[in-house]
């Protein structure tokens, strides 16, 4: 069974009932609604359709709403596109409105720009495809020299190499989308461009005020977010999960630095008991081609071997020509990487002390599963999914089955590596009920050895205190 989960973005290329149903069958675990594109009505229709399809296929599929956040962009160009050439001088001016200016005098929607840059800074446009050298700053005008050749389109993003262009993490549009997320009852909300733990706490307060209690996924995409390990850890702790958003992060810190940082973020997220998604251009060539490149195959595999919970598809499924084929290829590559021995065993946490009975039981279950010959499955009766989240932080080839009466729990664990949700009819479901359900699905059979975690106090969060090993009859 594939343990690494797949997040796929919904867009015009795949929002028909037939294609979404095929994508679920192909292996999508969470669908992403990108609030940077589309209308509220479109997102409502897609969320309803996803839930209808998941129910028909008797699967739990999560829905993640991705807030646009304060991405700093060019304003609409008077001529679109304009052509840049090395040595061309152009001016960035925050006073210009959409459609004003000309081919060398361009509006920017970031009012502090002139106070945030200095001569010698490098500004990166369109995810780093084009580079501008800041020559001088005069009042509200930033004079730049192009170092690149290429077409520049309206609304493209601007980053400063090394970071430093920051705006509040939530915009007016985000507040509207938070109300939409509450109305839709989404499972996850991705907060874009947080600089600190305080940004996440502020977002959580605003979400809860709107009646939205979705789990928050903090997108790590600013240089400030990874300034040092203490700052990064604080940010991760404030989130319910994180995303390694390699697009803007790579632009700000440089691709060479991103390689090791991806591994570090995944490691810290697992240590701090948070699920982690690896995103951006994982199978970019499949937007136009039916098969991935070798480099993309290895990129996915490396993320899996690093321990990521999920890998994400963006334009590949939202606007690409082969959305179903892309999911199939992603699933196949994840499964291939998971066959490697290091992806199935773990010595992690052997030397540390645990902070709760729940964590002790969770760690003991995975350790026993990895070392007791013949264990076929770990079964957990869980209210919130906390115990299975802790178990999923350790590497194992043994499937973890989360049995819960809560639909929200069953849906949210769809993001956890190696965890598979099954419903129970009531709070007092027994071990026999769980075994019967697994036998009906041919997941276990008579003579198999399984491990079970549960609590004496039924229906109460945080009371897991029992670990059993059973030989099925």
XYZ file of N, CA, C and O in Angstrom, residues 200-295:
384
model
N 0.796 32.896 12.161
C -0.080 31.723 12.223
C -1.108 31.877 13.338
O -2.291 31.564 13.160
N -0.676 32.365 14.492
C -1.624 32.558 15.596
C -2.700 33.575 15.225
O -3.881 33.409 15.557
N -2.299 34.622 14.517
C -3.266 35.621 14.064
C -4.255 35.003 13.078
O -5.468 35.249 13.155
N -3.738 34.196 12.163
C -4.617 33.527 11.195
C -5.577 32.577 11.898
O -6.771 32.518 11.555
N -5.096 31.846 12.889
C -5.963 30.903 13.598
C -7.099 31.648 14.320
O -8.255 31.211 14.307
N -6.756 32.770 14.948
C -7.781 33.546 15.637
C -8.848 34.039 14.674
O -10.051 33.981 14.974
N -8.427 34.512 13.515
C -9.387 35.016 12.529
C -10.221 33.882 11.943
O -11.424 34.049 11.680
N -9.611 32.722 11.727
C -10.351 31.573 11.228
C -11.408 31.134 12.230
O -12.574 30.904 11.875
N -11.027 31.025 13.491
C -11.974 30.569 14.500
C -13.081 31.593 14.724
O -14.228 31.232 14.979
N -12.723 32.871 14.618
C -13.740 33.916 14.738
C -14.798 33.780 13.640
O -15.971 34.074 13.851
N -14.362 33.303 12.475
C -15.285 33.104 11.353
C -16.014 31.769 11.436
O -16.854 31.470 10.583
N -15.677 30.959 12.440
C -16.316 29.660 12.578
C -15.647 28.564 11.794
O -16.252 27.516 11.524
N -14.370 28.780 11.432
C -13.611 27.782 10.672
C -12.560 27.155 11.589
O -11.704 27.861 12.120
N -12.639 25.837 11.769
C -11.710 25.138 12.647
C -10.863 24.133 11.861
O -10.432 23.107 12.384
N -10.626 24.456 10.606
C -9.753 23.632 9.767
C -8.339 23.632 10.332
O -7.913 24.593 10.983
N -7.612 22.562 10.091
C -6.207 22.506 10.487
C -5.394 23.447 9.596
O -5.578 23.482 8.380
N -4.495 24.196 10.216
C -3.714 25.198 9.493
C -2.418 24.597 8.981
O -1.631 24.018 9.752
N -2.198 24.733 7.686
C -0.940 24.331 7.041
C -0.152 25.604 6.749
O -0.578 26.435 5.940
N 0.963 25.794 7.424
C 1.797 26.964 7.187
C 2.725 26.730 6.012
O 3.467 25.749 5.980
N 2.675 27.618 5.023
C 3.514 27.470 3.833
C 4.871 28.147 4.099
O 4.930 29.359 4.295
N 5.912 27.349 4.097
C 7.256 27.879 4.336
C 7.785 28.369 2.994
O 8.219 27.588 2.148
N 7.735 29.703 2.787
C 8.125 30.239 1.488
C 8.794 31.604 1.584
O 9.024 32.251 0.561
N 9.125 32.052 2.786
C 9.833 33.309 2.953
C 11.192 33.056 3.591
O 11.328 32.197 4.469
N 12.180 33.815 3.171
C 13.504 33.691 3.775
C 13.445 33.962 5.270
O 14.156 33.330 6.062
N 12.577 34.897 5.690
C 12.464 35.218 7.109
C 11.998 34.017 7.930
O 12.356 33.869 9.102
N 11.193 33.150 7.321
C 10.655 31.993 8.040
C 11.734 30.990 8.400
O 11.579 30.219 9.355
N 12.819 30.974 7.640
C 13.899 30.000 7.874
C 15.187 30.701 8.288
O 16.279 30.192 8.073
N 15.042 31.879 8.911
C 16.223 32.666 9.271
C 17.134 31.913 10.216
O 18.368 32.010 10.123
N 16.552 31.150 11.148
C 17.351 30.306 12.051
C 16.462 29.179 12.552
O 15.230 29.214 12.408
N 17.076 28.166 13.165
C 16.328 26.976 13.565
C 15.281 27.274 14.632
O 14.182 26.708 14.609
N 15.590 28.149 15.567
C 14.633 28.470 16.624
C 13.382 29.124 16.043
O 12.253 28.780 16.414
N 13.591 30.040 15.114
C 12.465 30.727 14.475
C 11.629 29.747 13.660
O 10.386 29.775 13.710
N 12.283 28.868 12.911
C 11.576 27.870 12.109
C 10.781 26.930 13.004
O 9.608 26.635 12.724
N 11.382 26.461 14.086
C 10.675 25.548 14.992
C 9.448 26.205 15.601
O 8.393 25.577 15.737
N 9.564 27.464 15.989
C 8.409 28.175 16.550
C 7.277 28.254 15.530
O 6.100 28.082 15.872
N 7.635 28.517 14.281
C 6.631 28.593 13.223
C 5.962 27.239 13.015
O 4.725 27.140 12.901
N 6.749 26.170 12.979
C 6.189 24.830 12.781
C 5.257 24.465 13.930
O 4.164 23.924 13.724
N 5.675 24.766 15.164
C 4.839 24.437 16.331
C 3.492 25.155 16.290
O 2.484 24.630 16.765
N 3.472 26.363 15.743
C 2.232 27.132 15.693
C 1.239 26.555 14.690
O 0.046 26.844 14.766
N 1.718 25.750 13.751
C 0.885 25.177 12.691
C 0.384 23.794 13.086
O 0.910 23.150 13.987
N -0.627 23.320 12.373
C -1.043 21.923 12.472
C -0.294 21.064 11.460
O -0.317 19.830 11.551
N 0.335 21.689 10.493
C 1.145 21.023 9.482
C 1.839 22.095 8.670
O 1.504 23.281 8.780
N 2.821 21.708 7.863
C 3.542 22.694 7.061
C 3.661 22.218 5.622
O 3.487 21.041 5.312
N 3.937 23.185 4.747
C 4.188 22.897 3.341
C 5.531 23.496 2.959
O 5.781 24.675 3.220
N 6.389 22.689 2.349
C 7.636 23.204 1.788
C 7.278 23.768 0.418
O 7.228 23.049 -0.581
N 6.990 25.079 0.387
C 6.545 25.747 -0.843
C 7.775 26.217 -1.604
O 8.262 27.334 -1.425
N 8.273 25.363 -2.464
C 9.618 25.546 -3.016
C 9.719 26.654 -4.053
O 10.821 27.073 -4.381
N 8.575 27.156 -4.556
C 8.627 28.203 -5.564
C 9.195 29.493 -5.028
O 10.331 29.875 -5.330
N 8.426 30.184 -4.194
C 8.888 31.462 -3.647
C 10.070 31.284 -2.710
O 10.961 32.137 -2.667
N 10.113 30.193 -1.955
C 11.247 29.964 -1.059
C 12.540 29.825 -1.844
O 13.573 30.408 -1.485
N 12.499 29.063 -2.933
C 13.682 28.907 -3.760
C 14.132 30.204 -4.387
O 15.328 30.472 -4.528
N 13.160 31.053 -4.763
C 13.497 32.348 -5.334
C 14.220 33.212 -4.311
O 15.211 33.885 -4.612
N 13.751 33.194 -3.063
C 14.307 34.085 -2.048
C 15.664 33.631 -1.523
O 16.523 34.455 -1.217
N 15.853 32.320 -1.374
C 17.114 31.854 -0.779
C 18.062 31.252 -1.806
O 19.233 31.005 -1.490
N 17.590 31.015 -3.034
C 18.414 30.390 -4.064
C 18.209 28.884 -4.085
O 18.098 28.240 -3.038
N 18.164 28.326 -5.276
C 17.892 26.893 -5.424
C 18.954 26.022 -4.757
O 18.649 24.949 -4.225
N 20.214 26.449 -4.777
C 21.276 25.641 -4.176
C 21.045 25.465 -2.679
O 21.255 24.377 -2.125
N 20.581 26.520 -2.015
C 20.312 26.429 -0.579
C 19.037 25.648 -0.292
O 18.877 25.066 0.788
N 18.124 25.633 -1.259
C 16.835 24.967 -1.060
C 16.984 23.461 -0.905
O 16.203 22.832 -0.188
N 17.988 22.883 -1.521
C 18.154 21.420 -1.510
C 18.244 20.896 -0.079
O 17.468 20.032 0.344
N 19.191 21.416 0.678
C 19.346 20.963 2.051
C 18.232 21.438 2.950
O 17.837 20.744 3.895
N 17.678 22.613 2.658
C 16.632 23.164 3.512
C 15.358 22.334 3.430
O 14.645 22.169 4.429
N 15.042 21.812 2.250
C 13.875 20.935 2.146
C 14.004 19.763 3.102
O 13.066 19.439 3.847
N 15.153 19.132 3.120
C 15.365 17.997 4.013
C 15.250 18.425 5.474
O 14.690 17.704 6.309
N 15.786 19.601 5.778
C 15.778 20.084 7.157
C 14.353 20.391 7.625
O 13.975 20.041 8.755
N 13.552 21.026 6.787
C 12.174 21.350 7.165
C 11.373 20.071 7.391
O 10.608 19.959 8.359
N 11.540 19.094 6.509
C 10.832 17.817 6.674
C 11.246 17.151 7.983
O 10.399 16.675 8.758
N 12.536 17.149 8.261
C 13.024 16.513 9.493
C 12.465 17.214 10.722
O 11.985 16.565 11.659
N 12.522 18.543 10.752
C 12.036 19.277 11.920
C 10.524 19.099 12.085
O 10.025 19.015 13.214
N 9.792 19.035 10.983
C 8.353 18.841 11.074
C 8.026 17.491 11.700
O 7.118 17.381 12.536
N 8.754 16.470 11.318
C 8.520 15.143 11.882
C 8.907 15.101 13.358
O 8.198 14.506 14.181
N 10.015 15.728 13.710
C 10.437 15.779 15.112
C 9.378 16.482 15.963
O 9.090 16.077 17.095
N 8.780 17.529 15.414
C 7.796 18.322 16.150
C 6.363 17.823 15.937
O 5.403 18.519 16.273
N 6.228 16.623 15.391
C 4.928 15.948 15.257
C 3.933 16.719 14.395
O 2.755 16.833 14.722
N 4.421 17.215 13.257
C 3.550 17.902 12.312
C 3.666 17.229 10.947
O 4.784 16.921 10.497
N 2.538 16.991 10.262
C 2.619 16.479 8.887
C 3.210 17.534 7.965
O 3.086 18.740 8.214
N 3.840 17.090 6.885
C 4.524 18.014 5.987
C 4.254 17.628 4.537
O 4.281 16.446 4.173
N 3.978 18.657 3.732
C 3.716 18.501 2.298
C 4.893 19.099 1.537
O 5.346 20.199 1.859
N 5.377 18.406 0.524
C 6.405 18.947 -0.364
C 5.735 19.352 -1.680
O 5.013 18.558 -2.280
N 5.974 20.608 -2.108
C 5.203 21.160 -3.223
C 6.080 21.922 -4.204
O 7.215 22.274 -3.902
N 5.524 22.148 -5.371
C 6.021 23.008 -6.444
C 6.853 22.260 -7.493
O 7.913 21.719 -7.186
N 6.323 22.231 -8.694
C 7.013 21.729 -9.891
C 7.513 20.293 -9.745
O 8.529 19.928 -10.324
N 6.779 19.463 -9.018
C 7.248 18.094 -8.813
C 7.158 17.289 -10.104
O 7.964 16.389 -10.339
N 6.156 17.574 -10.928
C 6.036 16.906 -12.226
C 5.629 17.923 -13.287
O 4.718 17.701 -14.081
N 6.334 19.043 -13.296
C 5.992 20.190 -14.137
C 5.886 19.838 -15.608
O 5.027 20.364 -16.324
N 6.749 18.938 -16.082
C 6.730 18.625 -17.516
C 5.439 17.927 -17.939
O 5.059 17.956 -19.109
N 4.726 17.325 -16.957
C 3.499 16.617 -17.300
C 2.313 17.562 -17.517
O 1.212 17.102 -17.832
N 2.534 18.856 -17.400
C 1.510 19.804 -17.839
C 1.250 19.608 -19.325
O 0.112 19.701 -19.798
N 2.311 19.279 -20.053
C 2.194 19.132 -21.508
C 2.602 17.764 -22.027
O 2.376 17.468 -23.192
N 3.169 16.911 -21.179
C 3.659 15.610 -21.628
C 3.037 14.484 -20.811
O 2.808 14.635 -19.605
N 2.790 13.322 -21.421
C 2.104 12.234 -20.712
C 2.999 11.429 -19.776
O 2.502 10.575 -19.041
N 4.306 11.670 -19.801
C 5.218 10.960 -18.895
C 6.163 11.984 -18.255
O 6.489 13.010 -18.856
N 6.618 11.720 -17.013
C 7.528 12.652 -16.352
C 8.960 12.464 -16.821
O 9.306 11.445 -17.441
N 9.791 13.433 -16.532
C 11.225 13.283 -16.793
C 11.855 12.443 -15.696
O 11.299 12.282 -14.601
N 13.058 11.924 -15.984
C 13.785 11.171 -14.955
C 14.074 12.056 -13.741
O 14.003 11.609 -12.599
N 14.391 13.323 -13.998
C 14.688 14.240 -12.898
C 13.473 14.407 -11.987
O 13.607 14.463 -10.756
